Coordinates of C-alpha atoms and ligand atoms in Angstrom, one line a residue:
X1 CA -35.1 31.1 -14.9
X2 CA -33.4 32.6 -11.9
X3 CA -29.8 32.6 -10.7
X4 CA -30.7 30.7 -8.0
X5 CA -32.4 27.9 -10.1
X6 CA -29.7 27.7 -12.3
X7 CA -27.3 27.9 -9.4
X8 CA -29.3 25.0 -7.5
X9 CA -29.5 22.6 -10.9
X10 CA -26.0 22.6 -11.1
X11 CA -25.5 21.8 -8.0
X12 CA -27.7 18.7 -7.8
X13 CA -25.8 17.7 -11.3
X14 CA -22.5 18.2 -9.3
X15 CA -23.2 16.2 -7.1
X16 CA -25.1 13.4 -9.4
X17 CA -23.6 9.8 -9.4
X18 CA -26.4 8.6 -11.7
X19 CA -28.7 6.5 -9.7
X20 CA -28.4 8.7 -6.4
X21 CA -27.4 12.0 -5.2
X22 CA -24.4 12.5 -2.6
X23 CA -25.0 15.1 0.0
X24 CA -22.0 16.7 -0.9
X25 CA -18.9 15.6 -2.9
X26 CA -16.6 16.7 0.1
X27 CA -17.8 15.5 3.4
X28 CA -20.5 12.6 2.3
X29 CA -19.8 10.3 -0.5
X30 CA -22.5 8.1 -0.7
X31 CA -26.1 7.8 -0.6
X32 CA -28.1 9.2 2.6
X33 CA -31.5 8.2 3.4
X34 CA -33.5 11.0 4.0
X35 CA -31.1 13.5 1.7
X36 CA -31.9 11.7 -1.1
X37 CA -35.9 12.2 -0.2
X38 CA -35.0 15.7 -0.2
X39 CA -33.0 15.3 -4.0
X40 CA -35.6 13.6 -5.1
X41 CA -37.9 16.4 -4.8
X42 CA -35.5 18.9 -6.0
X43 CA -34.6 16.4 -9.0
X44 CA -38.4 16.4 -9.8
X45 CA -38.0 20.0 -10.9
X46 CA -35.7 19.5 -13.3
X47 CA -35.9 15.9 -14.7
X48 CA -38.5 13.4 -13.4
X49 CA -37.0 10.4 -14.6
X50 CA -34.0 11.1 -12.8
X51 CA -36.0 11.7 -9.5
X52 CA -37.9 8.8 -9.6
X53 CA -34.4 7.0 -10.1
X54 CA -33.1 8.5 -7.3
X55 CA -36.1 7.2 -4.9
X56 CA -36.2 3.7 -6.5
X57 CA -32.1 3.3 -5.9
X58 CA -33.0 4.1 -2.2
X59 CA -36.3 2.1 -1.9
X60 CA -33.7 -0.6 -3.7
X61 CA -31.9 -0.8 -0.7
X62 CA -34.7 -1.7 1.8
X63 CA -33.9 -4.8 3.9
X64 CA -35.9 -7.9 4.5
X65 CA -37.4 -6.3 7.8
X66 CA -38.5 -2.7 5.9
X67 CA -36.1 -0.7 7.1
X68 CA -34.3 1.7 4.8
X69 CA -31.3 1.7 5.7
X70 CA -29.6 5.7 6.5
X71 CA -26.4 5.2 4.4
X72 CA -26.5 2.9 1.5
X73 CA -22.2 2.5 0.2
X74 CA -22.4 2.0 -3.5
X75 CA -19.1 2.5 -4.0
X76 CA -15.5 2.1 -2.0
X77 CA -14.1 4.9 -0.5
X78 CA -12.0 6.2 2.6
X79 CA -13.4 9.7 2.3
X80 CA -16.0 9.0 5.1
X81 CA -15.8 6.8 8.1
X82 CA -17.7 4.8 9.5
X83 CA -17.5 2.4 6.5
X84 CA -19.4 -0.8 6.1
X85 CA -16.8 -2.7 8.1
X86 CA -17.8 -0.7 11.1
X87 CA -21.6 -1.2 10.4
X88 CA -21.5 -4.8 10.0
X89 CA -24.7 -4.7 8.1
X90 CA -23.5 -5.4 4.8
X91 CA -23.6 -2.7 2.0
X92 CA -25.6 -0.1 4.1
X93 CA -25.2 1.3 7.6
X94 CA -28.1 -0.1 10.3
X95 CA -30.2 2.1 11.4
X96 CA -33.1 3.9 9.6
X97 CA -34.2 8.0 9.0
X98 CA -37.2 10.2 9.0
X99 CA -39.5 8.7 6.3
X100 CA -38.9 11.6 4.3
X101 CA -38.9 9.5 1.1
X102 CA -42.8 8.9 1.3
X103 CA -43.0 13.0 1.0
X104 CA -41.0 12.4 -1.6
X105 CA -43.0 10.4 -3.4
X106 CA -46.1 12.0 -3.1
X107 CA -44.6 15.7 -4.0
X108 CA -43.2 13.3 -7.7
X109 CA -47.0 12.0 -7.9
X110 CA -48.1 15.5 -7.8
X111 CA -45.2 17.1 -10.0
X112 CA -46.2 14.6 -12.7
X113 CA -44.9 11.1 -12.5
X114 CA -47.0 8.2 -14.0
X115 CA -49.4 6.9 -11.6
X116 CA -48.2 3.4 -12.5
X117 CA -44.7 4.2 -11.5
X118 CA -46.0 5.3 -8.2
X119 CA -48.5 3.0 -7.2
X120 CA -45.1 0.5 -7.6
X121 CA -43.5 2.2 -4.9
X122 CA -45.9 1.7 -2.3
X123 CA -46.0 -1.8 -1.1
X124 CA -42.1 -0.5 0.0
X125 CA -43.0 2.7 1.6
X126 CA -45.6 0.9 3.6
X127 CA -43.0 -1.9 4.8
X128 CA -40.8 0.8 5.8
X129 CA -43.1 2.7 7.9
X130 CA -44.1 -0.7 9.6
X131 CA -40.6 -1.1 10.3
X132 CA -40.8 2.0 12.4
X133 CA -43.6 1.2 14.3
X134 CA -43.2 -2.0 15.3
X135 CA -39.5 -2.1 15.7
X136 CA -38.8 2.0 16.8
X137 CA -41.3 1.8 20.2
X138 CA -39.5 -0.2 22.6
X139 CA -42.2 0.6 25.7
X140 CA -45.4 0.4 23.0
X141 CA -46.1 4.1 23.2
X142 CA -47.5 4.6 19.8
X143 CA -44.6 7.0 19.2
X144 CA -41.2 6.6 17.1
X145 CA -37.7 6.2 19.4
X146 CA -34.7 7.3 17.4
X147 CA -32.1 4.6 18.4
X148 CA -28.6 6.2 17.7
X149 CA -28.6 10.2 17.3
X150 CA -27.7 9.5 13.4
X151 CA -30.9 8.1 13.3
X152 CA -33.1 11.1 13.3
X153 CA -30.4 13.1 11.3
X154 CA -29.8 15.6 14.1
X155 CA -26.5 13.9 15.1
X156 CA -25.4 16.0 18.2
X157 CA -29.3 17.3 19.0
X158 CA -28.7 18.1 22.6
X159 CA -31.5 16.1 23.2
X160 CA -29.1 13.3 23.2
X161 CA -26.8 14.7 25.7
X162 CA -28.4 13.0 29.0
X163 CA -28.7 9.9 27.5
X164 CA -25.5 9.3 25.9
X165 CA -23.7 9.6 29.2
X166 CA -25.0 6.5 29.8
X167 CA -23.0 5.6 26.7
X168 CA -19.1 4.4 27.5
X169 CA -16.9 6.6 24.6
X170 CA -14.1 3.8 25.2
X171 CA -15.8 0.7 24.7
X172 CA -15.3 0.7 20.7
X173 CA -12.6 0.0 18.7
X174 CA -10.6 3.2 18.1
X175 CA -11.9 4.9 15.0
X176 CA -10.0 7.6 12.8
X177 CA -12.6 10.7 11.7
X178 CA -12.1 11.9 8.7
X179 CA -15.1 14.9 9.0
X180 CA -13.1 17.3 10.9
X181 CA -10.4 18.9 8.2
X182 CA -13.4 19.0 5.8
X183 CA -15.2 21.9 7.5
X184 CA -13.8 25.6 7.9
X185 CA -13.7 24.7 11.8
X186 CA -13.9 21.4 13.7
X187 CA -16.1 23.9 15.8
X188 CA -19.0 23.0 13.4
X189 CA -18.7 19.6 14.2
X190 CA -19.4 17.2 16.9
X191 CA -16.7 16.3 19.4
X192 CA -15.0 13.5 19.8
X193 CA -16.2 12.1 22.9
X194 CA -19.1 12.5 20.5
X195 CA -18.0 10.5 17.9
X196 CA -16.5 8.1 20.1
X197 CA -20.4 7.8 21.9
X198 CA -22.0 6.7 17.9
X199 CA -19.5 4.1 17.1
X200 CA -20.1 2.1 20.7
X201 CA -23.6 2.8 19.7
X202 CA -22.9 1.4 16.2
X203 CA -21.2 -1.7 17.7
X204 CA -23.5 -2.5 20.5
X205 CA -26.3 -2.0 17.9
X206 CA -24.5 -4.7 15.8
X207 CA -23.8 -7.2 18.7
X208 CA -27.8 -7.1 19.1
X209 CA -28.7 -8.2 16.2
X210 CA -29.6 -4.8 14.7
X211 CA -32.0 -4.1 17.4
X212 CA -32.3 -1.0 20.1
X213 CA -29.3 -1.7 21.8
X214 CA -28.7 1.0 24.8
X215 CA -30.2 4.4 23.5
X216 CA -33.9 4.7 22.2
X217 CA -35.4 8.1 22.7
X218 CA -38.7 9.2 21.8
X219 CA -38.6 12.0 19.9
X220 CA -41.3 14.3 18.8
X221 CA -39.5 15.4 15.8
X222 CA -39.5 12.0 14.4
X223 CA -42.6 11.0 15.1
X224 CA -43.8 14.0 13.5
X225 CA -42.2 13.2 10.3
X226 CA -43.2 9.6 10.4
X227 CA -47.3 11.0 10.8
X228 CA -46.4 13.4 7.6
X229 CA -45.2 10.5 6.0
X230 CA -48.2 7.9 7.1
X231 CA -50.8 10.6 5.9
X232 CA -48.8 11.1 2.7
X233 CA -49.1 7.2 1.8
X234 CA -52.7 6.8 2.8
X235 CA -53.4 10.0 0.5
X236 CA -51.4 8.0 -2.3
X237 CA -53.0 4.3 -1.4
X238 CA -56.7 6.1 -1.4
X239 CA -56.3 7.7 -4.8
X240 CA -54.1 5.1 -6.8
X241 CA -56.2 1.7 -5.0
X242 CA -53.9 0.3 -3.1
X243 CA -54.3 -1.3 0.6
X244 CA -52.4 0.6 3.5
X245 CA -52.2 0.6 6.7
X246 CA -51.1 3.7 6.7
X247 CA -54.4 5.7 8.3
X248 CA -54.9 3.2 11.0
X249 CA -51.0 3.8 12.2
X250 CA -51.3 7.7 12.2
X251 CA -54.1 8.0 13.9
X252 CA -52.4 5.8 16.8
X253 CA -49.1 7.9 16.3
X254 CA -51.0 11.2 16.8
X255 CA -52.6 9.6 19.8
X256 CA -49.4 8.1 21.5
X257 CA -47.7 11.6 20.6
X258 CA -50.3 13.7 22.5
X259 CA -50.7 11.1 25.5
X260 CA -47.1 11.0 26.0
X261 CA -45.1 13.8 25.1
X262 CA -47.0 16.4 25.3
X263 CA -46.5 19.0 28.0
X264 CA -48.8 21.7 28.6
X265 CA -46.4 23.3 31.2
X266 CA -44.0 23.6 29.3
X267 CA -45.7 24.5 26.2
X268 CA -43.6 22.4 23.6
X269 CA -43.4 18.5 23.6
X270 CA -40.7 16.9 25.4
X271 CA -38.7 13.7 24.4
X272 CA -38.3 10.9 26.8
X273 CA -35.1 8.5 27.4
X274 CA -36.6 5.2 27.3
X275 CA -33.2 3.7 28.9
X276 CA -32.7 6.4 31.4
X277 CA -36.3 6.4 32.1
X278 CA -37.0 10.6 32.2
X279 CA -38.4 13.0 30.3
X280 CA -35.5 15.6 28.3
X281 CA -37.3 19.0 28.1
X282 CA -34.6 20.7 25.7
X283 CA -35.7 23.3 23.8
X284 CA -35.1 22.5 20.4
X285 CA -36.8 22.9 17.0
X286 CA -38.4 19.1 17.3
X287 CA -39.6 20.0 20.7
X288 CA -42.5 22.7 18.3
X289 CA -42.7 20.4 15.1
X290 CA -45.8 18.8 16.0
X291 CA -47.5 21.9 14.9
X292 CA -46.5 20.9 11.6
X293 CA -49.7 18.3 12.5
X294 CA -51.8 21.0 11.9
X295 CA -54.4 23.7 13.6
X296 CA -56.5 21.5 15.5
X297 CA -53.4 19.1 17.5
X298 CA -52.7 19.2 20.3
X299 CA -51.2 22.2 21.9
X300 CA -50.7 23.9 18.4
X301 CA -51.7 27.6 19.2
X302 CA -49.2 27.0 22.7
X303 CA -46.4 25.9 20.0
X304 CA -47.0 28.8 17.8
X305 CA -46.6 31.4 20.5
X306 CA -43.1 28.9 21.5
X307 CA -42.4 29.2 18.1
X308 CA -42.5 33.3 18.0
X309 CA -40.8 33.8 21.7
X310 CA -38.1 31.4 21.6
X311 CA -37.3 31.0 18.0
X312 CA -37.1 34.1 16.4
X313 CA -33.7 34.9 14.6
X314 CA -33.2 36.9 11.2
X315 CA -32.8 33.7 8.7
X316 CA -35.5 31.1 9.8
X317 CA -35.4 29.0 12.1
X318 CA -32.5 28.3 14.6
X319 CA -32.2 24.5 15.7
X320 CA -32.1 25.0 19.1
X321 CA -33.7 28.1 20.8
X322 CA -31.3 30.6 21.1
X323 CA -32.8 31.3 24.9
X324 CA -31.8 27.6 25.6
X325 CA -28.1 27.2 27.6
X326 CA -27.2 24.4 25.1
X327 CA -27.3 27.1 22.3
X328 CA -24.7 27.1 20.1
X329 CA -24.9 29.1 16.7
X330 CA -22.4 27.3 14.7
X331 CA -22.5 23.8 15.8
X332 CA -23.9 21.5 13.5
X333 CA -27.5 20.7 15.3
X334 CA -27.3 23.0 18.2
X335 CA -28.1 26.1 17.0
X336 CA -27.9 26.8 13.0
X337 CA -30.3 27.0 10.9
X338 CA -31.0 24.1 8.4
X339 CA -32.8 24.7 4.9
X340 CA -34.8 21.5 5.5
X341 CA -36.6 22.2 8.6
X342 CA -37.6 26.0 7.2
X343 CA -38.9 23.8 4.1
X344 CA -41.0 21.8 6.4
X345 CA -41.9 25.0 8.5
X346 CA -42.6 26.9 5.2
X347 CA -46.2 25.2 4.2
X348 CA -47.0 26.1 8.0
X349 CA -45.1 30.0 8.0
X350 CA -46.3 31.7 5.0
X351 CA -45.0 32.9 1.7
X352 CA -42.5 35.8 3.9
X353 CA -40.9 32.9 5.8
X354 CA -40.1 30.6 2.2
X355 CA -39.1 33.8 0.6
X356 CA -36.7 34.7 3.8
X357 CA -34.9 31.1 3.3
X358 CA -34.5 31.5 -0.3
X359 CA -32.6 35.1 1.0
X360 CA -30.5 33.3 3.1
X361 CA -29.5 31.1 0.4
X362 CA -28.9 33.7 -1.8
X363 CA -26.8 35.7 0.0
X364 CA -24.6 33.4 1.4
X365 CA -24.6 30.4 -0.6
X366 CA -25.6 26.9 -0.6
X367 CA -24.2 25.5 2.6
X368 CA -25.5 22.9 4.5
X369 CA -26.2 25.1 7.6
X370 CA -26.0 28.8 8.7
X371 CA -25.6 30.7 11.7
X372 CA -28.9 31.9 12.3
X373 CA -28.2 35.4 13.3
X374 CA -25.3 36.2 10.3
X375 CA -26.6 33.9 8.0
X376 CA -22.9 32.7 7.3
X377 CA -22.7 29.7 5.7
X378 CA -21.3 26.3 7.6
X379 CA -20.4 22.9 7.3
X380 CA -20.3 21.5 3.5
X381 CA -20.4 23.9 1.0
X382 CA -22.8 23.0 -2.1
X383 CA -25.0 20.9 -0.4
X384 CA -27.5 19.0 -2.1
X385 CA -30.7 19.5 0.0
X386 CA -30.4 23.0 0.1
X387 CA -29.9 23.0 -3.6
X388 CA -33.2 20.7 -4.1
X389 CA -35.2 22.5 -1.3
X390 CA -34.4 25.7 -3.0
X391 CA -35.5 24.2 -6.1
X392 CA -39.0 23.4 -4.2
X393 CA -39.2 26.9 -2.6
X394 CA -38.9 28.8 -5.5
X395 CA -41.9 26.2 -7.6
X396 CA -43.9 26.8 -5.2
X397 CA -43.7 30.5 -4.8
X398 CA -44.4 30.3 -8.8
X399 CA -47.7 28.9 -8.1
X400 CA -48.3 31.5 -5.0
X401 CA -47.6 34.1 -7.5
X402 CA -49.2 32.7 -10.2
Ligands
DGY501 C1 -22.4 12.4 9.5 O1 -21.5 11.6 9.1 O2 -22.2 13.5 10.0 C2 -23.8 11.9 9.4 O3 -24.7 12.9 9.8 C3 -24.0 10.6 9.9 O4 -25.2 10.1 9.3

C-alpha cells in the first residue's frame, strides 16, 4: 500500500471515537452530518463493519420528522461552540446537510456490505430525503432551500452575503467562538459579524419551531446533491426490493432545478433568496454542479466551458471563481479548494483531475482546505474527509488501472 493510504488510515483511526468519526480532533469534536457520509466511505476501505457503524450512528440520530440532524453531540465538551444549549434541539443541532449519507450507502453496498444490512437502511434514507422536500421548498419550487448557511456546509458561501443582511448580528445572545485560535489565521475563518448572523439564525430557527425562520435560499449545489442522492436510493430500492419514492422526487427536482434556476445568460445556475425575493448570480463552484447531473441536463456543455474559463487553478477546483470580486484564496468557502467537491467533480473530470487532487494531498498534507493556486494547506490539519476521500481516489484509480 502507498504512503498516502497508510497516511490517510491513520488518520481516520486518529480521529475514530468508535461509533462515529470527528472531523478533526482540534476544531470539531463531534459528529457532522455529511462528514461522516464522507468517513463512511473512506472507512469502507479499510474496515466495513466500522463504516457501516459509522452510517447507522448517524441514521441513529434522525428525528421524528426525517431530518438528520448536521451536528449530533455524543459527548460534553467546550471545545466547540455552539453547544446544544444554543440549539435548543436536544442532543443534535437543528438543521439538516447535503444527503451525502445515501452516496454513502450505496458506494458500502457496492464495496461489499451485506445486502440485508443495507436494505435496513433505507426506510431512513428515504424519510430523510422527504424531509427535504417537503420541509426545504418554502415557495413549492421542486428545488432544496438551504435554511442557515451551515446547512449546506459552505458556511460563509458568498451566496449568503445578500441575504444575511437581512439578518440582525445583535439580536442573539452574545456568544464566545472558540474556532478562531484553532486555525494558523482567523483569516481562514468567517468573521464575526458572521458568526454573530448564524447564531440569530440558530435562535430564530428555534423560536419557530425548527422551521425556515428568516433565510431559505435555493441553492443549486444542494439540490444537486439531494438528486445524486434520490437517484442513488432508487438504484438501491430497485435492486434490493424495497418501495421508494425516491425516482418520482428526482425527476421533479431535476424539473424544478432547470425551470427555476437555470440561466442561460449567464451560463451557470443562479440561487434565489426566497426572503429577499431575487435571484444571487455569484459565481461559485455550486453555481456549475448541476453538471454533475450529467451530459444530457440542462445547460451542461455551457457549464463545462464555465467550468474551464472561470475555474481553472493548479490544484482542482477553487470554491469560488477566482474571476469573481468575492474571491478570496484562503477563506474558508470563498475561494479554496475542498477535497470533497474535486471527489464529486472527479467521476465527471477524468482520471488527470482525481490523480491532481491526490497531488495536492500529497504534497501539502491532509488539511481541510487549500489555497488553490499554492496548494498550501488551511484550516484543520488532519482532516477526516480528505483522509477518507483520499482513501476513495486512490481505490478507484486501482480499478482505472487495473
Ligand atoms: C463550523 O463550525 O465551522 C461548521 O461548519 C458549522 O457546521
Amino acid at each position: 500500500m502507498s504512503r498516502l493510504h497508510d497516511l490517510a488510515s491513520e488518520i481516520l483511526q486518529e480521529n475514530d471515537r468508535g461509533r462515529f468519526t470527528v472531523p478533526s480532533g482540534h476544531l470539531y469534536p463531534h459528529q457532522w452530518a455529511w462528514d461522516s457520509g464522507f468517513a463512511a466511505i473512506g472507512w469502507a476501505h479499510l474496515d466495513l463493519q466500522r463504516a457501516s457503524l459509522e452510517l447507522e450512528t448517524l441514521l441513529g440520530g434522525q428525528w421524528d420528522d426525517g431530518r438528520i440532524p448536521h451536528i449530533q453531540f455524543h459527548e460534553d465538551t467546550k471545545e466547540y461552540a455552539p453547544g446544544p444549549d444554543v440549539w435548543g434541539g436536544g442532543r443534535s443541532s437543528t438543521i439538516s446537510n447535503p444527503p451525502v449519507w445515501t452516496l454513502a450507502a450505496e458506494r458500502l453496498s457496492e464495496l461489499g456490505v451485506d445486502e440485508s444490512r443495507v436494505k435496513g437502511w433505507l426506510p431512513a434514507l428515504e424519510r430523510s430525503h422527504k424531509f427535504l422536500s417537503e420541509h426545504r421548498d418554502p415557495l413549492g419550487w421542486n428545488c432544496i432551500a438551504t435554511c442557515h448557511p451551515w446547512e449546506n456546509g459552505q458556511d460563509n458561501c458568498p451566496a449568503w452575503d445578500q441575504p444575511l443582511e437581512a439578518v440582525d448580528p445583535e439580536e442573539a445572545p452574545p456568544f464566545e467562538r472558540v474556532d478562531k485560535d484553532r486555525v494558523e489565521d482567523a483569516a481562514q475563518r468567517p468573521t464575526d459579524t458572521q458568526y454573530k448572523r448564524y447564531i440569530t439564525l440558530v435562535y430564530r430557527f428555534r423560536n419557530n419551531g425548527f422551521k425556515i425562520a428568516n433565510f431559505a435560499v435555493y441553492d443549486p449545489f444542494f439540490t444537486t446533491v439531494t438528486i445524486l442522492a434520490e437517484v442513488a436510493l432508487a438504484r438501491l430500492g430497485e435492486r434490493l426490493g424495497v418501495e421508494t419514492e425516491a425516482s418520482q422526487r428526482a425527476a421533479k427536482l431535476r424539473k424544478g432545478l432547470a425551470d427555476r434556476l437555470w440561466s442561460a445568460d449567464l451560463g451557470r445556475y443562479r440561487y434565489y433568496d426566497a426572503i429577499g425575493e431575487r435571484y444571487l448570480d455569484t459565481l461559485t463552484i455550486g453555481s456549475v454542479s448541476p453538471m454533475l447531473l450529467g451530459a444530457d441536463f440542462q445547460g451542461a456543455s455551457a457549464l463545462k466551458t464555465t467550468l474551464k474559463e472561470c475555474f481553472q487553478t493548479p490544484f482542482g477546483l477553487p470554491s469560488v471563481s477566482p474571476q469573481s470580486p468575492d474571491f478570496d484564496p484562503v477563506c474558508y468557502w470563498r475561494g479554496p479548494t475542498w477535497v470533497n467537491i474535486n471527489w464529486f467533480f472527479s467521476r465527471f473530470l477524468g482520471a488527470e483531475f482525481r490523480d491532481k487532487t491526490l497531488k495536492l494531498v500529497e504534497r501539502n498534507g491532509f488539511w481541510e482546505y487549500f489555497h488553490p493556486v499554492t496548494g498550501k494547506g488551511l484550516g484543520a490539519d488532519r482532516f477526516t474527509w480528505t483522509a477518507a476521500l483520499v482513501l476513495d481516489l486512490l481505490d478507484l484509480q486501482k480499478g482505472v488501472k487495473a
